[in-house]
PDB file of C-alpha atoms in Angstrom:
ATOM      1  CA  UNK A 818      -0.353 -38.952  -6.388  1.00 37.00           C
ATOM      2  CA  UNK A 819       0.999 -36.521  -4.555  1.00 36.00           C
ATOM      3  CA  UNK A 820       4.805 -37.545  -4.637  1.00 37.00           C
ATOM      4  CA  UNK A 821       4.545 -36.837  -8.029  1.00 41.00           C
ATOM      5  CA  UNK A 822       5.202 -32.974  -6.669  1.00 35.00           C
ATOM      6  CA  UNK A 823       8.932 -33.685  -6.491  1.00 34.00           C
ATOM      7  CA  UNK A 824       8.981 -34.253 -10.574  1.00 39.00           C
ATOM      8  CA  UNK A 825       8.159 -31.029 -11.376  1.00 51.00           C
ATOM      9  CA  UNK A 826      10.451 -29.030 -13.454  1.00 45.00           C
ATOM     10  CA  UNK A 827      10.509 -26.951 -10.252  1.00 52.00           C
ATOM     11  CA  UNK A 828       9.475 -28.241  -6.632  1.00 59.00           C
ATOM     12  CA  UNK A 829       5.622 -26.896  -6.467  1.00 66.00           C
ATOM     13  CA  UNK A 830       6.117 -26.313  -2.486  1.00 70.00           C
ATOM     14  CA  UNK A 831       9.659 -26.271  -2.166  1.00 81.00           C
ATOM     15  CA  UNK A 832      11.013 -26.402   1.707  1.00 82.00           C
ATOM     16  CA  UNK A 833      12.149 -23.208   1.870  1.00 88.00           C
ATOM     17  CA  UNK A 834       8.327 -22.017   2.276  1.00 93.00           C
ATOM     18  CA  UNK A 835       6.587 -21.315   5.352  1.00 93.00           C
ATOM     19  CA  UNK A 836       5.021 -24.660   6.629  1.00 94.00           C
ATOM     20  CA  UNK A 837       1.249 -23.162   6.004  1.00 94.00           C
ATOM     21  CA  UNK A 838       1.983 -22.629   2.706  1.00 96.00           C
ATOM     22  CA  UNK A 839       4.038 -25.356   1.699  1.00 95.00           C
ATOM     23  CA  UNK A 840       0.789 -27.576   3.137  1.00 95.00           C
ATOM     24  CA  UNK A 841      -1.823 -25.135   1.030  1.00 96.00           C
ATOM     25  CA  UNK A 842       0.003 -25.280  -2.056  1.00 96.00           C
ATOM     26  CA  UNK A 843       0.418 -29.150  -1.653  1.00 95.00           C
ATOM     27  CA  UNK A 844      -3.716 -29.055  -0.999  1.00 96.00           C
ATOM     28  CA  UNK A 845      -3.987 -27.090  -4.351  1.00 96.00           C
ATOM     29  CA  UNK A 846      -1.359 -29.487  -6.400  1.00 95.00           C
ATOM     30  CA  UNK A 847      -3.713 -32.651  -4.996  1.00 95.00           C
ATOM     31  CA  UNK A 848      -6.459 -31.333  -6.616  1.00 97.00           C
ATOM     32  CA  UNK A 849      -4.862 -30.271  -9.933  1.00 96.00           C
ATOM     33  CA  UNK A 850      -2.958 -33.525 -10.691  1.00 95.00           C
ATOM     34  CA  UNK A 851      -6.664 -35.579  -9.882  1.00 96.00           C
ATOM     35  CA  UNK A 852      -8.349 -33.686 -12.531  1.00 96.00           C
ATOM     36  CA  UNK A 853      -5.484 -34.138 -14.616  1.00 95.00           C
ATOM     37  CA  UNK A 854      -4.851 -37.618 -14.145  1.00 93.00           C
ATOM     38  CA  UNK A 855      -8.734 -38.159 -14.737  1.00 93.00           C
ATOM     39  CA  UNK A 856      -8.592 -35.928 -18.177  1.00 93.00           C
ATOM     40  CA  UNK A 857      -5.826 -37.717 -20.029  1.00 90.00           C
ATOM     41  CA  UNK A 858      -7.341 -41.394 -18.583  1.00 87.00           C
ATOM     42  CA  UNK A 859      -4.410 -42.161 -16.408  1.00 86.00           C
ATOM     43  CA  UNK A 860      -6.510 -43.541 -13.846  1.00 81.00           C
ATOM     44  CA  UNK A 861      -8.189 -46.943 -14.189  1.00 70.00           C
ATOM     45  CA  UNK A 862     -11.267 -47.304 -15.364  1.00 65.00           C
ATOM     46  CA  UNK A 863     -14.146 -47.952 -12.520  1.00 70.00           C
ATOM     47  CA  UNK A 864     -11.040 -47.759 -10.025  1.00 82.00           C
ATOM     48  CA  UNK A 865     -10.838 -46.442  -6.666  1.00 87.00           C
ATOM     49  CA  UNK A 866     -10.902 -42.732  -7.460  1.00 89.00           C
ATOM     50  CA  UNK A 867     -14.478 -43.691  -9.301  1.00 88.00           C
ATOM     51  CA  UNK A 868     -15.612 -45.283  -6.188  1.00 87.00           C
ATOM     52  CA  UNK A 869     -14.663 -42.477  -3.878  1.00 90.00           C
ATOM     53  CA  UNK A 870     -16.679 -39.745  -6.290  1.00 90.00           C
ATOM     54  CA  UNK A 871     -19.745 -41.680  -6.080  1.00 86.00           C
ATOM     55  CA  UNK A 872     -19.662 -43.878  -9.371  1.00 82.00           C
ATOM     56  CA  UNK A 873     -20.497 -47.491  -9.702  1.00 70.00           C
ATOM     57  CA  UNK A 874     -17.057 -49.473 -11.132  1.00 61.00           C
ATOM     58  CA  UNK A 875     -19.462 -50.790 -14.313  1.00 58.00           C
ATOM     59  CA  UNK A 876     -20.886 -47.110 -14.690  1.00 55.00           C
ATOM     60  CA  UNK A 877     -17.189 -45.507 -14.402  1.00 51.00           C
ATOM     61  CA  UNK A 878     -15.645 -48.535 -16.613  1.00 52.00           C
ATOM     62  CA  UNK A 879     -17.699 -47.850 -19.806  1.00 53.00           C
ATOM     63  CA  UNK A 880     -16.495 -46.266 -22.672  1.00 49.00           C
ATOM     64  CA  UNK A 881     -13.110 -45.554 -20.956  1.00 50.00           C
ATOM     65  CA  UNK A 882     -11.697 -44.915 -24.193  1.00 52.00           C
ATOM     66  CA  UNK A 883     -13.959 -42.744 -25.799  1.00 57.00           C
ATOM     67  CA  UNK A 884     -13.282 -40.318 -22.834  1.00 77.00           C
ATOM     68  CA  UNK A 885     -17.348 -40.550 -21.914  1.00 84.00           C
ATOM     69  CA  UNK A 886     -16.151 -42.078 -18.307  1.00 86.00           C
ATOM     70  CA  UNK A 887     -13.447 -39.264 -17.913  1.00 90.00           C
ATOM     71  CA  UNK A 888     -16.659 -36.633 -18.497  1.00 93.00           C
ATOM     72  CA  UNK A 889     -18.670 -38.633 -15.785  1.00 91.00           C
ATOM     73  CA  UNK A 890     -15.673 -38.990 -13.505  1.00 92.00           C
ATOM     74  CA  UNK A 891     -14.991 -35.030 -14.396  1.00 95.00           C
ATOM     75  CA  UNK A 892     -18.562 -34.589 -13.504  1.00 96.00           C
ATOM     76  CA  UNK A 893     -18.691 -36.415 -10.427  1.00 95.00           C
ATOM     77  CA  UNK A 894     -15.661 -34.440  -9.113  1.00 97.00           C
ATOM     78  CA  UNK A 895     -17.514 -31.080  -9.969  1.00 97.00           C
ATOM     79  CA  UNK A 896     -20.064 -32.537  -7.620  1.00 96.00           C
ATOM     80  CA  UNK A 897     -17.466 -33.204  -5.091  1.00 97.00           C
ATOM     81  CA  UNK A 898     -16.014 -29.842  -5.231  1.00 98.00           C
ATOM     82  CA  UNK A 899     -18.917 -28.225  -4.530  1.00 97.00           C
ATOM     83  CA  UNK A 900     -19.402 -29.861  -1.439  1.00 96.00           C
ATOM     84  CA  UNK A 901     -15.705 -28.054  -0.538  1.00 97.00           C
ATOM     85  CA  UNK A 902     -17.718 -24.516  -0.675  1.00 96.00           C
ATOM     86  CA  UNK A 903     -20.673 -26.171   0.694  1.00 94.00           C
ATOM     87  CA  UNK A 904     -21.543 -25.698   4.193  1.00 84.00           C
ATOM     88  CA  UNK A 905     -24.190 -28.451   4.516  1.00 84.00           C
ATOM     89  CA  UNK A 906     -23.311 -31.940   5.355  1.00 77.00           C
ATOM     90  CA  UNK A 907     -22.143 -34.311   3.856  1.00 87.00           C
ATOM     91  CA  UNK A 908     -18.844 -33.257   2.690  1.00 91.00           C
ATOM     92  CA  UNK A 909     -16.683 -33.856  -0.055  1.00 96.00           C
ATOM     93  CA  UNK A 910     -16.102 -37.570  -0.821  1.00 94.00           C
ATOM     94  CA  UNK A 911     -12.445 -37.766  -2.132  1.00 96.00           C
ATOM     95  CA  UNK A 912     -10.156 -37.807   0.653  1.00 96.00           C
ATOM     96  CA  UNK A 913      -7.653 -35.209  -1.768  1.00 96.00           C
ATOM     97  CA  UNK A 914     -10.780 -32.831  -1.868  1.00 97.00           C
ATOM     98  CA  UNK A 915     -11.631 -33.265   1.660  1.00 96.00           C
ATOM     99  CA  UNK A 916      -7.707 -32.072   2.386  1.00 96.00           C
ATOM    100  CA  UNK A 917      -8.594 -29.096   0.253  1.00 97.00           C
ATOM    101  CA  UNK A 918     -11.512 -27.755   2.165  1.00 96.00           C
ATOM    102  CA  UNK A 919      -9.329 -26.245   5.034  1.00 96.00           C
ATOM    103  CA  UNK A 920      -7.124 -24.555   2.743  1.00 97.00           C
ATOM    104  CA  UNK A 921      -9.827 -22.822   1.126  1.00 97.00           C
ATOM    105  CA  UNK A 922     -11.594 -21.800   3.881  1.00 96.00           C
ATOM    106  CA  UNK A 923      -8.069 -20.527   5.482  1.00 96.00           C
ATOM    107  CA  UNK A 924      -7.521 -18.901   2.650  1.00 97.00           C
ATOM    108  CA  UNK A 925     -10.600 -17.408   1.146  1.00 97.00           C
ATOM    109  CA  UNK A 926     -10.481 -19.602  -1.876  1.00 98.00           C
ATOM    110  CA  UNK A 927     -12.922 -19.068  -4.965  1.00 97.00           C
ATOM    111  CA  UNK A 928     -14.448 -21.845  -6.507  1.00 98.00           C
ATOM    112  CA  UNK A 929     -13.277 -20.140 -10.266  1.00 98.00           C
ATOM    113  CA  UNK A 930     -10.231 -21.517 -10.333  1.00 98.00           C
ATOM    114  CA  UNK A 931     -10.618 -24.943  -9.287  1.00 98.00           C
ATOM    115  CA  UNK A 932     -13.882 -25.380 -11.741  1.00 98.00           C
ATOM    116  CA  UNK A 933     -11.569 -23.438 -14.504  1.00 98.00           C
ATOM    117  CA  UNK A 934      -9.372 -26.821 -14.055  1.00 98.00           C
ATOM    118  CA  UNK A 935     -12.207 -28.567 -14.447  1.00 98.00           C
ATOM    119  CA  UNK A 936     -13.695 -27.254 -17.702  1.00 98.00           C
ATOM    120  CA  UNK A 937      -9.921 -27.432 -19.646  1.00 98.00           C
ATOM    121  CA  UNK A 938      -9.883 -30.959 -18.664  1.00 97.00           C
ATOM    122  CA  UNK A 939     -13.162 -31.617 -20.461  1.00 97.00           C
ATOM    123  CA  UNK A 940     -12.467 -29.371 -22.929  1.00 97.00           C
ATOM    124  CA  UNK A 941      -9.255 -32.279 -23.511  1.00 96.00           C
ATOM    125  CA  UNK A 942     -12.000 -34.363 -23.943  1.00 94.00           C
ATOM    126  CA  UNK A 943     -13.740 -32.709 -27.231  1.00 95.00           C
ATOM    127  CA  UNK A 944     -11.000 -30.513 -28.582  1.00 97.00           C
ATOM    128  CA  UNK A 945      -8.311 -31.979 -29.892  1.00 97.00           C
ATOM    129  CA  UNK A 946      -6.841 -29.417 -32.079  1.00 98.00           C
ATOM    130  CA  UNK A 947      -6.781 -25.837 -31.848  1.00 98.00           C
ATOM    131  CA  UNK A 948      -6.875 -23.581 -34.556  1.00 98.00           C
ATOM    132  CA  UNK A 949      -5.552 -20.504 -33.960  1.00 98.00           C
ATOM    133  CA  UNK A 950      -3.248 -19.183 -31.369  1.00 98.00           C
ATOM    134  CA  UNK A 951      -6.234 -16.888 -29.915  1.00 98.00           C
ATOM    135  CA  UNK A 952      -7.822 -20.300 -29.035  1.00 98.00           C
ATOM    136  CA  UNK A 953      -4.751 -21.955 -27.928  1.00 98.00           C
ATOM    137  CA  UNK A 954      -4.606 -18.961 -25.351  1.00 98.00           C
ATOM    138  CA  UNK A 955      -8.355 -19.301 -24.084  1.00 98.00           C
ATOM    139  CA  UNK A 956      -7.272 -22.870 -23.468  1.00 98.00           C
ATOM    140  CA  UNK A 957      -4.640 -21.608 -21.376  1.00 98.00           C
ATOM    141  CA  UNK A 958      -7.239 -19.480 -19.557  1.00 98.00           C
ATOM    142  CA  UNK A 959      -8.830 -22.852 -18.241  1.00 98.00           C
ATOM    143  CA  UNK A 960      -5.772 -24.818 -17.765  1.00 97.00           C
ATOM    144  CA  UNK A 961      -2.980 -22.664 -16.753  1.00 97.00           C
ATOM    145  CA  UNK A 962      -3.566 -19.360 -15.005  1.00 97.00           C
ATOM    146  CA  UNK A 963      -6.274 -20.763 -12.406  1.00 97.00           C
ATOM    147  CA  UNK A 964      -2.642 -21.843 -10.665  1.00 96.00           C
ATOM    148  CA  UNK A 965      -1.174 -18.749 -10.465  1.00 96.00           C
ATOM    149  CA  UNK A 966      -4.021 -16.949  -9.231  1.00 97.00           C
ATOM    150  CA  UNK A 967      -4.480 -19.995  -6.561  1.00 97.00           C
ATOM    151  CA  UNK A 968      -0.461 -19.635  -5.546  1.00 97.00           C
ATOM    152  CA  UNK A 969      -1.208 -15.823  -5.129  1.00 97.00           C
ATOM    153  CA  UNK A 970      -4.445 -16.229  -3.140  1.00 98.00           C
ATOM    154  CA  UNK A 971      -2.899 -18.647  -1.224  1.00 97.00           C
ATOM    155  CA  UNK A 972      -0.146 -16.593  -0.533  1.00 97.00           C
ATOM    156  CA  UNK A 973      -2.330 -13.424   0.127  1.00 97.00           C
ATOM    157  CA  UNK A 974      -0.166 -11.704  -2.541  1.00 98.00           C
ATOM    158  CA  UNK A 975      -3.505 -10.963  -5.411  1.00 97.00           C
ATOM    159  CA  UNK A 976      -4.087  -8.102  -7.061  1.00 98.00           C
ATOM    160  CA  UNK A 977      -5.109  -7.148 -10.667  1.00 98.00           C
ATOM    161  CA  UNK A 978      -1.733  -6.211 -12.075  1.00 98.00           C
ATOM    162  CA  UNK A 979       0.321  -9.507 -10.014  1.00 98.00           C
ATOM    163  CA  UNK A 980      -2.827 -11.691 -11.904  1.00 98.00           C
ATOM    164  CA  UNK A 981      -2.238 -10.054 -14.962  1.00 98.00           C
ATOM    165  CA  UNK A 982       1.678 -10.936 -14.812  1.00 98.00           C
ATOM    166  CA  UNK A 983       0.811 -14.233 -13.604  1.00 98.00           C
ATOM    167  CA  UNK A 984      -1.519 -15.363 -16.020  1.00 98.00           C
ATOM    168  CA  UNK A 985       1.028 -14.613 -18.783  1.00 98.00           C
ATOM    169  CA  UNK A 986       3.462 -16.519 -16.948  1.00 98.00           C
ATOM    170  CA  UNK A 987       1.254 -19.230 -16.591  1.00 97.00           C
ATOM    171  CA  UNK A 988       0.370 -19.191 -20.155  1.00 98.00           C
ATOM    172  CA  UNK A 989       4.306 -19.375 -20.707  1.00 98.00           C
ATOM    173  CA  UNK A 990       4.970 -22.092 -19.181  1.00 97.00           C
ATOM    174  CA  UNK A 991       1.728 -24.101 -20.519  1.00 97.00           C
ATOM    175  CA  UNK A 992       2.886 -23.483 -23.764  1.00 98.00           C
ATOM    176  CA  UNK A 993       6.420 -24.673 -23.270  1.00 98.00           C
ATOM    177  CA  UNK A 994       4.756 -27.973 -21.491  1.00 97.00           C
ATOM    178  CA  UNK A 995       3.249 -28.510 -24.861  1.00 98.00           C
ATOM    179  CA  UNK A 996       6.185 -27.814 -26.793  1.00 98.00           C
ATOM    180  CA  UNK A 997       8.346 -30.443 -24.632  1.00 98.00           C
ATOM    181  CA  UNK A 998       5.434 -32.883 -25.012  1.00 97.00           C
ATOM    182  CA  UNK A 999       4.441 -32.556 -28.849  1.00 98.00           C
ATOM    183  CA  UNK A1000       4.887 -36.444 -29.099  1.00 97.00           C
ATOM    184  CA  UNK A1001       3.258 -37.709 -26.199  1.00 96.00           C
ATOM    185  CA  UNK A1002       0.506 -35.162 -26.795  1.00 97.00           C
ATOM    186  CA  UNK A1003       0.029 -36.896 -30.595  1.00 97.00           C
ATOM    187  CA  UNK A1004      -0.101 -39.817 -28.916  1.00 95.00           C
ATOM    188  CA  UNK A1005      -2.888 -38.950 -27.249  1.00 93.00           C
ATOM    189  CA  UNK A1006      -4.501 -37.577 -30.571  1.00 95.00           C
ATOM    190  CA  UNK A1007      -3.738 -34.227 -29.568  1.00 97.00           C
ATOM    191  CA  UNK A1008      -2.205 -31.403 -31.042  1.00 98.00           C
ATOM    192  CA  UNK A1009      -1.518 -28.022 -29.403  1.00 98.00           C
ATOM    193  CA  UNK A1010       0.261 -26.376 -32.024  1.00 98.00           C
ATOM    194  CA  UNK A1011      -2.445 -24.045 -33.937  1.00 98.00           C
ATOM    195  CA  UNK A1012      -3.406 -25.244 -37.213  1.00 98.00           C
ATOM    196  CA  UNK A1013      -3.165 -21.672 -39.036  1.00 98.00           C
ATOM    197  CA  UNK A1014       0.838 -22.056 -37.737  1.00 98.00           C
ATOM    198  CA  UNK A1015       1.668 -25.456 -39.073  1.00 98.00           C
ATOM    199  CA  UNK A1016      -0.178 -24.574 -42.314  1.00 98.00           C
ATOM    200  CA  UNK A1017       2.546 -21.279 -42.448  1.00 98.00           C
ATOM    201  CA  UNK A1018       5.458 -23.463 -41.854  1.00 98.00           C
ATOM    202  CA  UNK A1019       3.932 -26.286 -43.997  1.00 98.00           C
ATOM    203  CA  UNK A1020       4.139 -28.971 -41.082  1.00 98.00           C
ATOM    204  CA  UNK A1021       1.510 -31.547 -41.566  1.00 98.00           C
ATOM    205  CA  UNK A1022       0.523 -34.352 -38.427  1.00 98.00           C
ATOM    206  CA  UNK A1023       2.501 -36.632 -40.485  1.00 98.00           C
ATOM    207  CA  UNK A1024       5.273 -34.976 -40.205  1.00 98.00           C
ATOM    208  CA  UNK A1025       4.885 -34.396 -35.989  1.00 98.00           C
ATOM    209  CA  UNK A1026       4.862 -38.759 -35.953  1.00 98.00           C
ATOM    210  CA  UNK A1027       8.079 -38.656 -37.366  1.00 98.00           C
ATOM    211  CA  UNK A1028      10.824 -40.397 -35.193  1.00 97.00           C
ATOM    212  CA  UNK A1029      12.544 -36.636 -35.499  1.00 98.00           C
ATOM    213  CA  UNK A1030      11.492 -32.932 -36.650  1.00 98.00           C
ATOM    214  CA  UNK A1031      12.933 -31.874 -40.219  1.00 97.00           C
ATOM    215  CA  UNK A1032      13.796 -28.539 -40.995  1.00 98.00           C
ATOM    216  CA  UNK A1033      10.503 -27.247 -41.364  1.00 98.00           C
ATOM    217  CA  UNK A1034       8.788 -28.798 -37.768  1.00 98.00           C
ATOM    218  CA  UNK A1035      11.974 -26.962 -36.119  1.00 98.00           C
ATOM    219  CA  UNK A1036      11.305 -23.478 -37.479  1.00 98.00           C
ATOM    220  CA  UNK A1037       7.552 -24.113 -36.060  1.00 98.00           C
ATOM    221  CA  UNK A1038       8.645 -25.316 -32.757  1.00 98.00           C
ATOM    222  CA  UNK A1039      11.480 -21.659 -32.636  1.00 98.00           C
ATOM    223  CA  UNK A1040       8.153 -19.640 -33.661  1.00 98.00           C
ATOM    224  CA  UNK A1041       6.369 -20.851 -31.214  1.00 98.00           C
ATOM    225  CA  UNK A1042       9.128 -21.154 -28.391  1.00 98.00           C
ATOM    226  CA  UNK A1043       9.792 -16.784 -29.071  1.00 98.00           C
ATOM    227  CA  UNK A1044       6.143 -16.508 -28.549  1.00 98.00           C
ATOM    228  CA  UNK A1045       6.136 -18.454 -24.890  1.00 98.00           C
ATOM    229  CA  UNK A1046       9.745 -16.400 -24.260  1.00 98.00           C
ATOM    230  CA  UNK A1047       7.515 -13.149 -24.936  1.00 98.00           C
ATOM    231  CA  UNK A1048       4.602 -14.196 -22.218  1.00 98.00           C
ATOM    232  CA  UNK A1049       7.538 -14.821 -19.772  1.00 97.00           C
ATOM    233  CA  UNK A1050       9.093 -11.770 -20.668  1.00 97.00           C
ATOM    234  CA  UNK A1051       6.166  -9.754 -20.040  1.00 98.00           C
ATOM    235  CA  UNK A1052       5.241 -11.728 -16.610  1.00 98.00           C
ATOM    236  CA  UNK A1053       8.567 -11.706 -15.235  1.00 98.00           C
ATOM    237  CA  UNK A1054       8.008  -8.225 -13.641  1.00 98.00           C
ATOM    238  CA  UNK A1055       5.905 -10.362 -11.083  1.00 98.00           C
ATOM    239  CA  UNK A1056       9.201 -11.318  -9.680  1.00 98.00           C
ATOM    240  CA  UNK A1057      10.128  -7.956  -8.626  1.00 97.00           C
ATOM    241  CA  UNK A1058       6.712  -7.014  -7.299  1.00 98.00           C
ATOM    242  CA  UNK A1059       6.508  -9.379  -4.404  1.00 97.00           C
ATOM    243  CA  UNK A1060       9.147  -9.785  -1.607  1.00 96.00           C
ATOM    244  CA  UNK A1061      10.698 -12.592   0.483  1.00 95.00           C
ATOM    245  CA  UNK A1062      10.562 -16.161   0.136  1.00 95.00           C
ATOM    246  CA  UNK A1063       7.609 -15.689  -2.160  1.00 96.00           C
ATOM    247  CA  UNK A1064      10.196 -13.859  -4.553  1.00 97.00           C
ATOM    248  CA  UNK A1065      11.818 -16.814  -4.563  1.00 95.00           C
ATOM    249  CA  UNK A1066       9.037 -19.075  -5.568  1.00 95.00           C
ATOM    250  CA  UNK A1067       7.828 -16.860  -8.532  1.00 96.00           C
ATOM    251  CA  UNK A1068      11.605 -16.757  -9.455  1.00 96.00           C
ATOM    252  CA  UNK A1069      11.705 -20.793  -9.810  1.00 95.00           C
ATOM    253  CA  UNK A1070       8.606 -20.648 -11.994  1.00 95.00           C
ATOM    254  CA  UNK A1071      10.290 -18.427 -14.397  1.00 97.00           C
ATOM    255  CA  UNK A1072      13.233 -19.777 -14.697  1.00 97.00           C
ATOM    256  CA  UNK A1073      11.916 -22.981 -14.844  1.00 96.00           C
ATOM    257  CA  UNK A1074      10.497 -21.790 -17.750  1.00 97.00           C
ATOM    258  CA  UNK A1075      13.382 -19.871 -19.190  1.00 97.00           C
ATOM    259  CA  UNK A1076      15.616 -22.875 -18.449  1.00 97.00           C
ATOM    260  CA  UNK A1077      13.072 -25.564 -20.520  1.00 97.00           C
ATOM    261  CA  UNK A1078      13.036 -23.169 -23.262  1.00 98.00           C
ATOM    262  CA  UNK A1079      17.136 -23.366 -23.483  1.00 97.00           C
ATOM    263  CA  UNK A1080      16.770 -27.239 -23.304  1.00 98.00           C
ATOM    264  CA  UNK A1081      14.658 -27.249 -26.267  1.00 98.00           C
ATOM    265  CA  UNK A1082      16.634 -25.167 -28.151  1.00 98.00           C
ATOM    266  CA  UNK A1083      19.947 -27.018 -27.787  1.00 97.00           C
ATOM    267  CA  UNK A1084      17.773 -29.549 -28.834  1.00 98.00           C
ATOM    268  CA  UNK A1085      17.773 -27.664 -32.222  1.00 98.00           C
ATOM    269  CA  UNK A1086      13.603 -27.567 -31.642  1.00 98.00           C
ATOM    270  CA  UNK A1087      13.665 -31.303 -32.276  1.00 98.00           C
ATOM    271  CA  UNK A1088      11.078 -32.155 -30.008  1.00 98.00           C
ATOM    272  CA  UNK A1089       9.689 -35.275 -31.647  1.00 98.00           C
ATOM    273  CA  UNK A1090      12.605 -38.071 -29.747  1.00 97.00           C
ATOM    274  CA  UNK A1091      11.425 -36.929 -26.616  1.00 95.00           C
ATOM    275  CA  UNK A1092      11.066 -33.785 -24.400  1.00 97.00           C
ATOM    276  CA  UNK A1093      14.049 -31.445 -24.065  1.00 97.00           C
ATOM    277  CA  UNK A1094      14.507 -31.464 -20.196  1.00 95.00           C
ATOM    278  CA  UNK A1095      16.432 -28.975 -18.374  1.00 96.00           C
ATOM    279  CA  UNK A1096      18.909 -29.655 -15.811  1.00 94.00           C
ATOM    280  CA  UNK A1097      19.303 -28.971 -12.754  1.00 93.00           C
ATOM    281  CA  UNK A1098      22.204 -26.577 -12.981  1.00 96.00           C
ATOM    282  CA  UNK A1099      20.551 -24.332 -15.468  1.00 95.00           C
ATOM    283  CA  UNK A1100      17.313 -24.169 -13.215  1.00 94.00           C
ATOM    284  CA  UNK A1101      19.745 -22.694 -10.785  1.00 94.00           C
ATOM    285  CA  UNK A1102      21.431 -20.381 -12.721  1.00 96.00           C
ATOM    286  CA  UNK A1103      17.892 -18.873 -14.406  1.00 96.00           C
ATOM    287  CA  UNK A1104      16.615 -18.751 -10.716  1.00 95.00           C
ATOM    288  CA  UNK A1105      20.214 -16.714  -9.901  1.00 96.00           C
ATOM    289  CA  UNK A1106      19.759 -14.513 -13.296  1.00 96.00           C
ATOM    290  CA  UNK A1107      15.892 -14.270 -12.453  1.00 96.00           C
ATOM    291  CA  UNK A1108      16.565 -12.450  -9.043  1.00 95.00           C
ATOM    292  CA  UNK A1109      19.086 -10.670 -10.650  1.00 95.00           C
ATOM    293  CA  UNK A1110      16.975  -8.917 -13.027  1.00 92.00           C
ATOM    294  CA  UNK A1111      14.275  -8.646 -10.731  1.00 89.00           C
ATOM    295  CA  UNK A1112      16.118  -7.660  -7.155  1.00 74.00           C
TER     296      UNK A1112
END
């Protein structure tokens, strides 16, 4: 699970960090792809992770599909984490949230952020649409800024104005994900694009299963692309509030986000064939144009 780090669309504890971090943030990224991996089914039903949490393989294998075992597994690894920021024996079950315990108590971890995962990840399980953008943002709430705040705690870099620039940031780049993955989301019966939006530009769900977006799925996906570019805009200043390697980090996530927002629009917004991936050479030069700004 956790080599899936490296396929980021920028390295979540790149090498350049100090070792302590690098094995904190890894810690925090452990955790984070579980409860995703358990919220969008990707782990088998009644499996090992199931076993490890304290479910029975026939209690954790029914109803895989109508997401009631993801809520029990979701459950179950609430339970777990609490055992983290639990002094009394035992301890946490999963070996991923047994690796996290030392970094929170290193690091003075809350629990908010880790259940804040939690909750979006159920919420996946009886939301599928959203209907305005005010609810697509309290989504983001739950299942975007809880990592920035953890990157700055773990970093000892927190304070109400750096959270308030992360969160946007975070909120960016969430946004963005779902923009890249408006497909694979459907597939999923999931739609992150708010309904009072797609009535505007007269986009139905019909027309996101297409094999590709026509004129009027484009001008949705630009609309909502200059909205994400705005939350960047108005996080970036995080960049230029912290120094050091750090600066370097927060850079990456921006212009990772800056640089997938490019790839999707010299995709022409045409999301639908398949995410709009940056490459590697434009990562660089947003991280060079990022520091730039922000030196």
């Amino acid at each position: 699970m956790l080599d899936q780090a490296a396929h980021e669309n920028f390295p979540v504890a790149p090498f350049f960090l100090p070792r302590a971090w690098r094995a904190d943030l890894m810690a925090v990224y452990g955790f984070a792809r579980l409860v995703d991996d358990i919220g969008d089914g990707d782990l088998a039903p009644g499996g090992a992770d199931a076993v490890l949490l304290g479910l029975d393989r026939a209690q954790a294998g029914e109803e895989a599909e109508s997401g009631a075992a993801r809520l029990a597994l979701l459950d179950a690894l609430e339970a777990d984490l609490a055992r983290v920021f639990s002094d009394r024996a035992p301890g946490p079950r999963h070996p991923l949230l047994r690796r996290l315990g030392p970094t929170v108590r290193r690091r003075g971890l809350t629990p908010e952020p880790f259940l804040g995962l939690i909750e979006a990840n159920r919420q996946d399980q009886r939301v599928s649409r959203y209907g305005t953008y005010d609810d697509l943002l309290a989504y983001c709430e739950l299942s975007a800024n809880p990592v920035g705040r953890l990157v700055l705690g773990i970093t000892g870099a927190s304070s109400p104005e750096r959270i308030r620039r992360s969160d946007a940031v975070c909120t960016a780049l969430q946004i963005i994900e779902h923009l890249q993955d408006v497909a694979e989301d459907l597939a999923r019966d999931r739609i992150y694009l708010p309904a009072e939006d797609m009535k505007r530009f007269g986009v139905s769900e019909a027309d996101l299963a297409a094999p590709s977006g026509g004129a009027s799925v484009r001008a949705l996906i630009a609309y909502e692309a200059e909205r994400a570019r705005e939350l960047l805009n108005e996080g970036t200043p995080l960049v230029g509030s912290v120094h050091g390697r750090l600066k370097l980090l927060l850079a990456g996530f921006v212009a990772g986000g800056r640089a997938a927002l490019q790839a999707v629009t010299a995709a022409g917004y045409d999301v639908l064939p398949g995410p709009p991936k940056p490459t590697k050479i434009s990562l660089l030069r947003e991280v060079a144009a990022t520091l730039r700004r922000e030196g």
